[in-house]
Amino acid sequence: KNQVEQSPQSLIILEGKNCTLQCNYTVSPFSNLRWYKQDTGRGPVSLTIMTFSENTKSNGRYTATLDADTKQSSLHITASQLSDSASYICVVSAGASKIIFGSGTRLSIRP
Amino acid sequence: EAGVAQSPRYKIIEKRQSVAFWCNPISGHATLYWYQQILGQGPKLLIQFQNNGVVDDSQLPKDRFSAERLKGVDSTLKIQPAKLEDSAVYLCASSLASGTFRDTQFFGPGTRLTVL
């Protein structure tokens, strides 16, 4: 069964600190993996996309990694800012026609 | 570039009533998606259109939900009659061309539906 699991479910950190969010998936055949950021009351916005051959992708203070062997991905946020408070959703595409969303990690940045 | 537009932003109805949501995708985007996002969960795909044809509606509860995309641009999603468990945010997204999930999807702000 195609599944995407994220951890932790929620996370609170202080402004300026780093954090890492995890995504484990069992999806076949793997096509690509995306991380989305969803601000409260808004639609998700794509942060990164990685295919099978890519193991690191950066977007500013966001760095995503992918280990296709262990079927794990992580999203690392450096020097967190208050505006990073949001839900982060891991999304895996299976082939060309299936897309599986994780439940997201709710991140809160405290001043 | 204008983003994906949705209306209304909020809707409160009583169970067994009907409701309709509207989506205007980014200009030139051939593929349009409707998602249901229940609080605390990731979005669930309801239906995918490629131009005005349906690509995937396998998770659409067809006894009460319907969607159309006339002329391959705007789309409406209707629920008739609504149930309490339909309370959720309904997200519309669009992508450029291929209709596969290799394209980046751009999401609208969503419509928050509350069924009382």
CSV table of C-alpha atoms in Angstrom, one decimal, chain B:
chain,number,residue,atom,x,y,z
B,1,GLU,CA,1.2,36.4,-12.7
B,2,ALA,CA,-2.2,35.9,-11.0
B,3,GLY,CA,-2.5,32.8,-8.9
B,4,VAL,CA,-5.3,30.2,-8.5
B,5,ALA,CA,-8.5,32.0,-7.4
B,6,GLN,CA,-11.2,30.3,-5.4
B,7,SER,CA,-14.5,31.5,-4.0
B,8,PRO,CA,-16.1,31.7,-1.6
B,9,ARG,CA,-13.4,31.6,1.0
B,10,TYR,CA,-15.7,30.4,3.8
B,11,LYS,CA,-19.1,28.7,3.7
B,12,ILE,CA,-21.4,27.5,6.6
B,13,ILE,CA,-24.3,25.4,5.7
B,14,GLU,CA,-26.6,22.9,7.4
B,15,LYS,CA,-26.5,19.2,6.7
B,16,ARG,CA,-28.5,18.1,3.7
B,17,GLN,CA,-28.1,21.5,2.0
B,18,SER,CA,-26.3,22.0,-1.2
B,19,VAL,CA,-23.1,24.0,-1.8
B,20,ALA,CA,-20.9,24.9,-4.8
B,21,PHE,CA,-17.3,26.1,-5.0
B,22,TRP,CA,-15.7,27.9,-7.8
B,23,CYS,CA,-12.1,27.8,-9.1
B,24,ASN,CA,-10.2,29.8,-11.7
B,25,PRO,CA,-6.8,28.3,-12.5
B,26,ILE,CA,-3.7,30.1,-13.6
B,27,SER,CA,-4.0,31.2,-17.2
B,28,GLY,CA,-2.7,28.5,-19.6
B,29,HIS,CA,-2.7,25.7,-17.1
B,30,ALA,CA,-4.3,22.7,-18.7
B,31,THR,CA,-4.6,20.5,-15.6
B,32,LEU,CA,-6.9,21.3,-12.6
B,33,TYR,CA,-7.3,19.4,-9.4
B,34,TRP,CA,-9.8,19.5,-6.5
B,35,TYR,CA,-8.6,18.3,-3.1
B,36,GLN,CA,-10.4,17.9,0.2
B,37,GLN,CA,-8.3,18.7,3.3
B,38,ILE,CA,-9.7,17.7,6.7
B,39,LEU,CA,-8.2,19.5,9.7
B,40,GLY,CA,-4.9,18.0,10.7
B,41,GLN,CA,-4.6,15.8,7.6
B,42,GLY,CA,-2.9,16.2,4.2
B,43,PRO,CA,-5.0,17.0,1.1
B,44,LYS,CA,-6.9,14.1,-0.6
B,45,LEU,CA,-7.3,14.3,-4.3
B,46,LEU,CA,-11.0,14.3,-5.3
B,47,ILE,CA,-10.8,14.8,-9.1
B,48,GLN,CA,-8.3,15.7,-11.7
B,49,PHE,CA,-9.2,17.4,-15.1
B,50,GLN,CA,-7.0,17.6,-18.1
B,51,ASN,CA,-8.5,20.5,-20.1
B,52,ASN,CA,-12.2,19.7,-19.8
B,53,GLY,CA,-11.8,15.9,-19.5
B,54,VAL,CA,-11.7,13.9,-16.3
B,55,VAL,CA,-8.4,12.1,-15.7
B,56,ASP,CA,-9.1,10.7,-12.2
B,57,ASP,CA,-12.2,10.8,-10.1
B,58,SER,CA,-11.7,7.5,-8.2
B,59,GLN,CA,-11.9,9.2,-4.8
B,60,LEU,CA,-14.8,11.4,-5.5
B,61,PRO,CA,-18.0,10.4,-3.6
B,62,LYS,CA,-20.1,10.4,-6.7
B,63,ASP,CA,-23.4,10.0,-4.9
B,64,ARG,CA,-23.1,13.5,-3.5
B,65,PHE,CA,-20.2,15.2,-5.1
B,66,SER,CA,-20.0,16.4,-8.7
B,67,ALA,CA,-17.5,18.6,-10.6
B,68,GLU,CA,-17.3,20.1,-14.0
B,69,ARG,CA,-14.8,22.1,-16.0
B,70,LEU,CA,-16.6,23.6,-18.9
B,71,LYS,CA,-14.5,25.1,-21.7
B,72,GLY,CA,-11.4,23.7,-20.0
B,73,VAL,CA,-10.9,26.8,-17.8
B,74,ASP,CA,-13.0,27.5,-14.7
B,75,SER,CA,-14.3,24.6,-12.6
B,76,THR,CA,-17.1,24.1,-10.0
B,77,LEU,CA,-17.3,21.5,-7.3
B,78,LYS,CA,-20.7,20.8,-5.9
B,79,ILE,CA,-21.9,18.8,-2.9
B,80,GLN,CA,-25.5,17.8,-2.7
B,81,PRO,CA,-26.6,17.0,-0.1
B,82,ALA,CA,-23.9,17.8,2.4
B,83,LYS,CA,-23.0,15.7,5.4
B,84,LEU,CA,-21.3,16.7,8.7
B,85,GLU,CA,-18.2,14.8,7.6
B,86,ASP,CA,-17.8,17.0,4.5
B,87,SER,CA,-16.6,19.8,6.8
B,88,ALA,CA,-13.1,20.5,5.4
B,89,VAL,CA,-11.1,22.9,3.3
B,90,TYR,CA,-11.5,22.4,-0.4
B,91,LEU,CA,-8.4,23.2,-2.3
B,92,CYS,CA,-8.1,23.8,-6.0
B,93,ALA,CA,-4.8,23.5,-7.8
B,94,SER,CA,-3.6,23.8,-11.4
B,95,SER,CA,-0.5,22.7,-13.3
B,96,LEU,CA,0.9,23.7,-16.6
B,97,ALA,CA,0.6,20.9,-19.1
B,98,SER,CA,1.3,17.2,-18.8
B,99,GLY,CA,-1.3,16.2,-16.3
B,100,THR,CA,1.3,14.0,-14.6
B,101,PHE,CA,2.5,14.7,-11.1
B,102,ARG,CA,5.9,15.7,-12.4
B,103,ASP,CA,4.4,19.2,-12.9
B,104,THR,CA,4.4,21.6,-10.1
B,105,GLN,CA,0.9,22.2,-8.8
B,106,PHE,CA,0.0,25.7,-7.7
B,107,PHE,CA,-2.7,25.8,-5.1
B,108,GLY,CA,-5.5,28.3,-4.4
B,109,PRO,CA,-6.3,29.6,-0.9
B,110,GLY,CA,-9.1,27.1,-0.4
B,111,THR,CA,-12.7,27.2,0.7
B,112,ARG,CA,-13.4,26.4,4.3
B,113,LEU,CA,-16.7,24.5,4.5
B,114,THR,CA,-18.5,24.0,7.8
B,115,VAL,CA,-21.5,21.7,7.9
B,116,LEU,CA,-23.7,22.1,11.0
